[in-house]
């Protein structure tokens, strides 16, 4: 069942007439950019459900106001700004802060990792680099990110001390970052 | 530094996506549906939900006269919308002919195009002549036109209000309550005292002198409440403290056993993850059973026998309903649950049938998959219960709204129950009520409304308001607590009276003080650390001791102005009475509602003494009376020479003193 923020069931709604030009255009825009917007919101710290909701709201904001596209990259940047502001507004309402309210910092960092394809290439490269880690390093990262395990639990699982667990994870991430940066740079130079 | 942190955060999110395998979902249909709804609402004035036909087919089937009326209404609506928000040409007004074909705005040249096929890819350059380059969309003005956090002016009853507005609304409604019952609230606590109280309530810890110095401006006598509260609810101490308090309330225990500690830690971890509170509760009741799972820890503490304790806990804490009474009869004052409420209670029992626990800390057994597997040869699982007239009736696993548990498409009945509860308005009310209880010392509204009726309607309305705000704040428990703690009601100073003052009070003064307590106008009551059962037991012991003491034997039933001889109270018992502000010493101070409640219990001929005791104990959030409490209640009956009404009034005092 797909649900909105308020738990409204959106399944079973009337079949949309997808054969109109407007709807096709909108659907194509969404198809091109939705993964990027969602990932961006997750990177900003939005929970999954919230990322779903704000991705929807981002596109609705765009659709409501006619705009002139210059390029996909510019549209993507604009979508990220809208998404960023929606999340900031939401967090302010909650009396909470996100890591950076400065959209420029976020944009720079995002472009570094995700480039202009919404992060697809970065993920492919990351998958490759991840497979090259040692089994123990992979296990540590899985426990940390998949199960939300504490450092203590990770240390127990790996049979090391807490300090050791911390080192393993730091080294694993450092290796991953170097690998990803190198491969992305190589890919960029190949495409130029 | 900021850039490094941001970069790290983005990288982590990519690693998380890889490791969990949880990438972006396809939201295309959902976004298009939402957009379509907006279009339909704008044109027709009604939400376009629920129609089985496609938009085009529905339009073509609409009678002409309705189309004309719809077009007129749409024009009026659009005119109003345009005037209100200054929209220009967002939606072209459709002609009747257009309305027959399509219910969506006609595309404009500048409408979104999803792919670069339709638009020439242009890279913005800085050196070109500005007259020849098409002006790009103005990012800053577009973003500036998004609603800013402080510019929204919510209406009095609007949901999704900002924290300051919510707090102001709490204060306004409490002020109305106090006016309606003619009490004057105590003055606001001095800043240092208030700061410590806030810290204690939120984290269970005192502030150091250094921390106080940073928060309190001594010269202006002002407290930086906002910083204090924000820092406190963001801390781990808050998560741990509140997890402990909630577990103590749910289980009626001290929270000190290993199994309870494990549950507390697991809850605190969910809070740290900022998981929505309704989803946490759904996990408690309906989650996966495994050694380390939250559901195992929670169910392990409560399941067993026919699972009455589990159902009572769920009803009291997550449905805002005192369900224990419905085990034996319909609850006349309950508005929430529909139909024959006795069968509703037993349906809840059926929904958790098959969940068995051998004890805290041990793995719960869940046989629901096996019991409820669809099988034409097996009877549908049910439970039997006895009606007041002695006849037996069957109850099936139905949700509180009467629907079968399978209607929510889950694998297990308890998962259906968990989902239903976590999505319901009563869950929101239940969380608000228990949170208020933990902040102010008593629930905002009683689950049994016969007895605690002071300003009840105002309190109900405040409960509904806060429940709506809690829901719209994504079920953020820390936010809910923050609102309450930031209110003027919380800041009210508790005025204690000395023994001498109490002895000198006349009836009117005592009644005024009692009203102020009941209306939350006399400061916050500190909830003792001991579990409810122990505190009730202590109160009962005081009462029994008092009654057994020959002098003064009947102090509990005497008004304040006594002769000198009777004013001499046994010191220990006097202290016990003083801690409840003294009014309970005066049996005549039992309110009309309390006496009426006891009268009703006495008149119910079918009730045994044990069940009568249970009905009084059930006024607290404690749930069922254990053997020790029943034993003490019998002692009271003996002290009163078999006079059940007097004994029950004494028991009523012991229960009410838990809350005051």
PDB file of C-alpha atoms in Angstrom, chain B residues 173-174 177 320 331-336 429 432-433 436 443-468 520:
ATOM      1  CA  UNK B 173      -6.943  26.886  26.865  1.00  0.00           C
ATOM      2  CA  UNK B 174      -5.728  26.285  30.396  1.00  0.00           C
ATOM      3  CA  UNK B 177     -10.314  26.223  32.109  1.00  0.00           C
ATOM      4  CA  UNK B 320      -6.728   5.985  25.590  1.00  0.00           C
ATOM      5  CA  UNK B 331     -18.550   0.658  29.823  1.00  0.00           C
ATOM      6  CA  UNK B 332     -21.333   3.222  29.868  1.00  0.00           C
ATOM      7  CA  UNK B 333     -19.164   6.357  29.622  1.00  0.00           C
ATOM      8  CA  UNK B 334     -16.897   5.190  26.876  1.00  0.00           C
ATOM      9  CA  UNK B 335     -17.286   7.096  23.643  1.00  0.00           C
ATOM     10  CA  UNK B 336     -14.382   5.683  21.773  1.00  0.00           C
ATOM     11  CA  UNK B 429      -4.734  11.104  22.264  1.00  0.00           C
ATOM     12  CA  UNK B 432      -0.712  13.038  24.702  1.00  0.00           C
ATOM     13  CA  UNK B 433      -2.512  11.825  27.820  1.00  0.00           C
ATOM     14  CA  UNK B 436       0.862  14.883  30.195  1.00  0.00           C
ATOM     15  CA  UNK B 443      -3.303  12.369  33.093  1.00  0.00           C
ATOM     16  CA  UNK B 444      -4.898  15.300  31.301  1.00  0.00           C
ATOM     17  CA  UNK B 445      -8.186  13.463  31.138  1.00  0.00           C
ATOM     18  CA  UNK B 446      -9.109  10.416  33.198  1.00  0.00           C
ATOM     19  CA  UNK B 447      -9.783   7.175  31.400  1.00  0.00           C
ATOM     20  CA  UNK B 448     -12.793   6.705  33.642  1.00  0.00           C
ATOM     21  CA  UNK B 449     -14.600   9.992  33.491  1.00  0.00           C
ATOM     22  CA  UNK B 450     -17.130   9.528  36.288  1.00  0.00           C
ATOM     23  CA  UNK B 451     -14.960  10.875  39.042  1.00  0.00           C
ATOM     24  CA  UNK B 452     -12.428  13.454  37.866  1.00  0.00           C
ATOM     25  CA  UNK B 453     -14.743  15.948  36.192  1.00  0.00           C
ATOM     26  CA  UNK B 454     -13.308  19.397  36.987  1.00  0.00           C
ATOM     27  CA  UNK B 455     -13.139  21.389  33.753  1.00  0.00           C
ATOM     28  CA  UNK B 456     -13.365  18.111  31.872  1.00  0.00           C
ATOM     29  CA  UNK B 457     -14.684  19.518  28.616  1.00  0.00           C
ATOM     30  CA  UNK B 458     -11.848  22.055  28.405  1.00  0.00           C
ATOM     31  CA  UNK B 459      -9.350  19.319  29.093  1.00  0.00           C
ATOM     32  CA  UNK B 460     -10.865  17.106  26.404  1.00  0.00           C
ATOM     33  CA  UNK B 461     -10.590  19.892  23.864  1.00  0.00           C
ATOM     34  CA  UNK B 462      -6.981  20.515  24.798  1.00  0.00           C
ATOM     35  CA  UNK B 463      -6.284  16.807  24.444  1.00  0.00           C
ATOM     36  CA  UNK B 464      -7.763  16.783  20.933  1.00  0.00           C
ATOM     37  CA  UNK B 465      -5.793  19.867  19.965  1.00  0.00           C
ATOM     38  CA  UNK B 466      -2.495  18.441  21.172  1.00  0.00           C
ATOM     39  CA  UNK B 467      -3.240  15.105  19.537  1.00  0.00           C
ATOM     40  CA  UNK B 468      -3.683  16.838  16.188  1.00  0.00           C
ATOM     41  CA  UNK B 520      -3.557  21.827  37.202  1.00  0.00           C
TER      42      UNK B 520
END
